[in-house]
mmCIF file of C-alpha atoms in Angstrom:
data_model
loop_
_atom_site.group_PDB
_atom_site.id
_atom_site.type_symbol
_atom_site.label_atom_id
_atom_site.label_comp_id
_atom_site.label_asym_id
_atom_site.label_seq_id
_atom_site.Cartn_x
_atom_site.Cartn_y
_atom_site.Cartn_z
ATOM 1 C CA UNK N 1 36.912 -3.087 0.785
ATOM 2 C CA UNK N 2 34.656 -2.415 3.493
ATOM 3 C CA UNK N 3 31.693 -5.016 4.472
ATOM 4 C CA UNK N 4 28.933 -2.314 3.806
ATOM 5 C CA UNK N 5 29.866 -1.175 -0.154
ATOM 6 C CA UNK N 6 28.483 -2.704 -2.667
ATOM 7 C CA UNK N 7 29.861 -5.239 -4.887
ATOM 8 C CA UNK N 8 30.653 -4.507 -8.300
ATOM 9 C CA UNK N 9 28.092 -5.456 -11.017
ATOM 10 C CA UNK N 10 28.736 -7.079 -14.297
ATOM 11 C CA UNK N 11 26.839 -5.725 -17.522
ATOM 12 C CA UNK N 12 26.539 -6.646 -20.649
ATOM 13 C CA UNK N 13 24.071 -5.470 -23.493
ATOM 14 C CA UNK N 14 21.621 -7.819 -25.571
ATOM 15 C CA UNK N 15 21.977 -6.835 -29.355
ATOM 16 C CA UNK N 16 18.232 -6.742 -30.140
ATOM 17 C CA UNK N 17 17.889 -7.407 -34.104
ATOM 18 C CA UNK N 18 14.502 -7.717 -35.244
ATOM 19 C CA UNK N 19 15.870 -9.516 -38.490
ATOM 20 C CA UNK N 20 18.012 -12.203 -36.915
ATOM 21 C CA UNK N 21 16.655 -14.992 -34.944
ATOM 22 C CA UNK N 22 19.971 -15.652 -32.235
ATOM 23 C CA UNK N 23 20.830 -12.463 -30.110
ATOM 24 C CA UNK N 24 24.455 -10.978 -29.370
ATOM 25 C CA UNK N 25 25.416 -10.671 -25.991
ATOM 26 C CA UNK N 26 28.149 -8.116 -25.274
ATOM 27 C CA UNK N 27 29.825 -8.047 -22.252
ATOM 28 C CA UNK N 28 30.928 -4.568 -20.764
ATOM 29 C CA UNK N 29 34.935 -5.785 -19.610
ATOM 30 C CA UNK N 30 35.714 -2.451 -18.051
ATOM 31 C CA UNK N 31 34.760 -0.086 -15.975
ATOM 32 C CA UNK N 32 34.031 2.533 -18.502
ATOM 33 C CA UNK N 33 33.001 1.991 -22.370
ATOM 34 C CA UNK N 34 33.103 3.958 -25.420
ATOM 35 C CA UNK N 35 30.283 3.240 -27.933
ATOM 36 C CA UNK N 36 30.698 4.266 -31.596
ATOM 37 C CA UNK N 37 31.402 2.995 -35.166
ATOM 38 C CA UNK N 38 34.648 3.496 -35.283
ATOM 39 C CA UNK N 39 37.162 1.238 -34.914
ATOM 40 C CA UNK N 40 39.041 2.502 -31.396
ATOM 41 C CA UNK N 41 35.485 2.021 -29.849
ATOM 42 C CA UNK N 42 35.414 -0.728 -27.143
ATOM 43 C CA UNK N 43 31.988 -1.237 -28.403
ATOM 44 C CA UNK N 44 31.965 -1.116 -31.985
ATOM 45 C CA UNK N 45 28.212 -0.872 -33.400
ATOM 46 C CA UNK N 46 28.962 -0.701 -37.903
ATOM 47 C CA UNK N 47 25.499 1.237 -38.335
ATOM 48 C CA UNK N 48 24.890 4.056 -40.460
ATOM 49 C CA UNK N 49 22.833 5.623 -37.455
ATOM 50 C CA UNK N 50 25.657 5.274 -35.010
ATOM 51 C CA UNK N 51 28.145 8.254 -34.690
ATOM 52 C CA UNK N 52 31.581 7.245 -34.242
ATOM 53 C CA UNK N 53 32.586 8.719 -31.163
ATOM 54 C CA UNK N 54 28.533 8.137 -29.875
ATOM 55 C CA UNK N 55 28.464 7.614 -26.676
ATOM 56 C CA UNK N 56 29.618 5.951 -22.994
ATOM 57 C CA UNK N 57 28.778 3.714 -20.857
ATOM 58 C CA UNK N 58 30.386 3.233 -16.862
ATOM 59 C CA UNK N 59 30.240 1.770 -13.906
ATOM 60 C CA UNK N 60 30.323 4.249 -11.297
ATOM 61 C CA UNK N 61 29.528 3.374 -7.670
ATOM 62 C CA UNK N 62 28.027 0.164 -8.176
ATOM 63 C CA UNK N 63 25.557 1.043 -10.774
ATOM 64 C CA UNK N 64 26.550 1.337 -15.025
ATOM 65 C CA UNK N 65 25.174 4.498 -16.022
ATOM 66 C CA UNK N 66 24.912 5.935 -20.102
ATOM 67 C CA UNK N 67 25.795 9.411 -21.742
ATOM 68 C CA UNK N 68 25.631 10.694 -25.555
ATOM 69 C CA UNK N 69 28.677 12.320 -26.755
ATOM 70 C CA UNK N 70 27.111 14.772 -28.816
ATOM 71 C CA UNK N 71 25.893 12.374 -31.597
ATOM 72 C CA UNK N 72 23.892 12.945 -34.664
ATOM 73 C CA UNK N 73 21.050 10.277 -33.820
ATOM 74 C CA UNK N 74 21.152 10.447 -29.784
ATOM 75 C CA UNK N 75 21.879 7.785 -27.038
ATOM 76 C CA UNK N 76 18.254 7.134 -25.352
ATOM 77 C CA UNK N 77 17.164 4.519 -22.442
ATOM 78 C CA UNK N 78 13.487 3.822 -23.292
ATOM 79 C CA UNK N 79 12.437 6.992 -24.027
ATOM 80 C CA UNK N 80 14.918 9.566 -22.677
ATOM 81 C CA UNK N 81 17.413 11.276 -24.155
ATOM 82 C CA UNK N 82 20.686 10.479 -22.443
ATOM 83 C CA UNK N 83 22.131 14.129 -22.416
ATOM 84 C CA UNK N 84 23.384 13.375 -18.565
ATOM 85 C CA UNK N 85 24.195 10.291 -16.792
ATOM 86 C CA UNK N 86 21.593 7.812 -16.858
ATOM 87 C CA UNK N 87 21.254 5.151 -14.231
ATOM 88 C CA UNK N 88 20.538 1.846 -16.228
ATOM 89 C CA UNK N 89 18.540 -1.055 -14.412
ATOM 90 C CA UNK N 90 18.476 -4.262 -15.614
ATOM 91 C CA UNK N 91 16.181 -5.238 -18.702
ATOM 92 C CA UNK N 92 15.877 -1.557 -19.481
ATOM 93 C CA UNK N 93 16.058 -1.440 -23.537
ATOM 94 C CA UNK N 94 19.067 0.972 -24.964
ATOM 95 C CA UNK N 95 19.319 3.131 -28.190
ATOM 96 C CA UNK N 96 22.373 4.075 -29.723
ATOM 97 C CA UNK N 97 20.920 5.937 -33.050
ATOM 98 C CA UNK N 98 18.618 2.846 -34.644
ATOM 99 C CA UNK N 99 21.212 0.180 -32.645
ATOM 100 C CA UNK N 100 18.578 -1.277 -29.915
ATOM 101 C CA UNK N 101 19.931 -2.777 -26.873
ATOM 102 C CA UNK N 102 18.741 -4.555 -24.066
ATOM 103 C CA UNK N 103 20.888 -3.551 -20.572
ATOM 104 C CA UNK N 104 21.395 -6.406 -18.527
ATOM 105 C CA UNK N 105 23.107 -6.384 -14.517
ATOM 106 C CA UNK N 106 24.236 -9.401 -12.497
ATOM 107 C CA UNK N 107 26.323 -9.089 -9.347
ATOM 108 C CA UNK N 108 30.179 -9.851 -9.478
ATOM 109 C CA UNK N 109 30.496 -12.639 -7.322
ATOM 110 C CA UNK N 110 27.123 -15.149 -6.957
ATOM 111 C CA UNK N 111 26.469 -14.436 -3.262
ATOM 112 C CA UNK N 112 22.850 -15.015 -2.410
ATOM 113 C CA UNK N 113 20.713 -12.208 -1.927
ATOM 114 C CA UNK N 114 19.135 -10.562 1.415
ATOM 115 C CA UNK N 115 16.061 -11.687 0.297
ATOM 116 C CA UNK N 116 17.214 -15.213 1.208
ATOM 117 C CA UNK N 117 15.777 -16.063 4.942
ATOM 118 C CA UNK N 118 18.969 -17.643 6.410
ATOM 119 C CA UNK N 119 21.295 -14.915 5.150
ATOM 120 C CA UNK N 120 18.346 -12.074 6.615
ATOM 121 C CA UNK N 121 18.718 -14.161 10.116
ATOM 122 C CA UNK N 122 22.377 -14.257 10.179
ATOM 123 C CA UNK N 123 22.446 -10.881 9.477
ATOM 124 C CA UNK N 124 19.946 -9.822 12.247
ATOM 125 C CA UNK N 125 21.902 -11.976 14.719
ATOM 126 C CA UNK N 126 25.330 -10.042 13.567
ATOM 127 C CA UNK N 127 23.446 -6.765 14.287
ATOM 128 C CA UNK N 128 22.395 -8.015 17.701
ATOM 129 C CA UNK N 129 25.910 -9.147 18.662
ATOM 130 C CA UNK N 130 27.540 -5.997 17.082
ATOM 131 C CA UNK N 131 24.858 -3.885 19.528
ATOM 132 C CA UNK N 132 25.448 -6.039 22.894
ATOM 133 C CA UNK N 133 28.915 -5.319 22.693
ATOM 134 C CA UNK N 134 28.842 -1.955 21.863
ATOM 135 C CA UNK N 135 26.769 -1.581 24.696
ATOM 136 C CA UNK N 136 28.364 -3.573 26.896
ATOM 137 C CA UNK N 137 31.594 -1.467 26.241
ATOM 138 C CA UNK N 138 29.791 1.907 26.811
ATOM 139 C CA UNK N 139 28.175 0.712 30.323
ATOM 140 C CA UNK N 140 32.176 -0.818 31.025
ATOM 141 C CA UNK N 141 33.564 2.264 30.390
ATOM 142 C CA UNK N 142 31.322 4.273 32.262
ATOM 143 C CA UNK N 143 31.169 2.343 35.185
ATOM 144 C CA UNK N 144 34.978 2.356 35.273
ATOM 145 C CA UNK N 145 35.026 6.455 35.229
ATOM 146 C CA UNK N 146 32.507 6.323 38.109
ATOM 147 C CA UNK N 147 34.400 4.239 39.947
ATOM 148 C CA UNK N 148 37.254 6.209 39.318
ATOM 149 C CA UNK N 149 36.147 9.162 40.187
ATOM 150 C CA UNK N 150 34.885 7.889 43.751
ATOM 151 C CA UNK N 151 38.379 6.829 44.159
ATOM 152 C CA UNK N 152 39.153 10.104 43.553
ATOM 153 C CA UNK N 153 36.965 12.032 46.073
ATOM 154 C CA UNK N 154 37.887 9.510 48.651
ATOM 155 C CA UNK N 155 41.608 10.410 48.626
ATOM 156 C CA UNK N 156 40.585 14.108 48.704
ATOM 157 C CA UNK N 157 38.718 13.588 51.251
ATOM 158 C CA UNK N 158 41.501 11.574 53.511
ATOM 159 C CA UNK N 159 43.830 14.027 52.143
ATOM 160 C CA UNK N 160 42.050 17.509 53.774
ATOM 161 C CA UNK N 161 41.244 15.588 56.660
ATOM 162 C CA UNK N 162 45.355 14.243 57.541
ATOM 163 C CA UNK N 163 46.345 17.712 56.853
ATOM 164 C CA UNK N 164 43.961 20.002 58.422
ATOM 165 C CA UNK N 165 45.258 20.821 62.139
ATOM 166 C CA UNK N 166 43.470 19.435 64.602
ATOM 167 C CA UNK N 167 40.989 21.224 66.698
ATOM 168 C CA UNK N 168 40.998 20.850 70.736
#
């Protein structure tokens, strides 16, 4: 992987039932998700205003994102209509039909953030190293084809003098 991508985030949704006082927290285990009522759904939701086949949810470049599949009630993230990809951000609320969600994001692996002052000075001192060298190698290698070509125009020049005839 390189150093620059992204890590991969982990969502889950928060089943949001007005009725019931503990909340369901649904982990999304792969990379892509089918939402529905029926059975072969990796996210089964057994409401009468979810489709069976009603919608998915991926992870796609770092970020999950939502689509309806056609369904009779539509797939909405707060108040759009998810007829293309959707980007979802974390805490967003999600609608499958009358089946409210909340979206929640974490990051893979618990690495601290940039925000975090000793990993923003490391970072600038990596970017300082990683430019002194760089530059160091481009001054190197030009000062090597100078040097080179002097060499060069030297030994033409001792070459057209040794074999020009000499003049009385």
């Amino acid at each position: 992987m390189l150093w620059w991508a992204r890590k991969a985030r982990e969502g889950s949704l928060l089943a949001v039932n007005p009725t019931a006082r503990a909340t369901r927290d649904i982990k999304l285990g792969k990379p892509e998700c089918s939402v529905g009522s029926e059975k072969s759904n990796d996210l089964v939701i057994p409401d009468g205003s979810v489709s069976r086949q009603h919608a998915l949810i991926r992870l796609h470049r770092g970020r999950w994102q939502v689509i309806d599949r056609e369904s009779s009630n539509g797939t909405f993230v707060g108040d759009s209509k998810a007829t293309k990809w959707i980007a979802l951000r974390d805490g967003q609320e999600l609608r499958f039909g009358g089946a409210r969600f909340v979206f929640r994001s974490s990051k893979a692996s618990p690495a601290r953030t940039t925000s975090d002052p000793q990993v923003r000075e490391r970072a600038s001192k990596l970017r300082a190293i990683i430019v002194l060298v760089v530059g160091g190698l481009v001054i190197g290698f030009a000062a090597t084809q100078y040097l080179m070509y002097r060499s060069y125009q030297r030994q033409e020049a001792l070459s057209h003098s040794a074999s020009s005839p000499k003049q009385r």
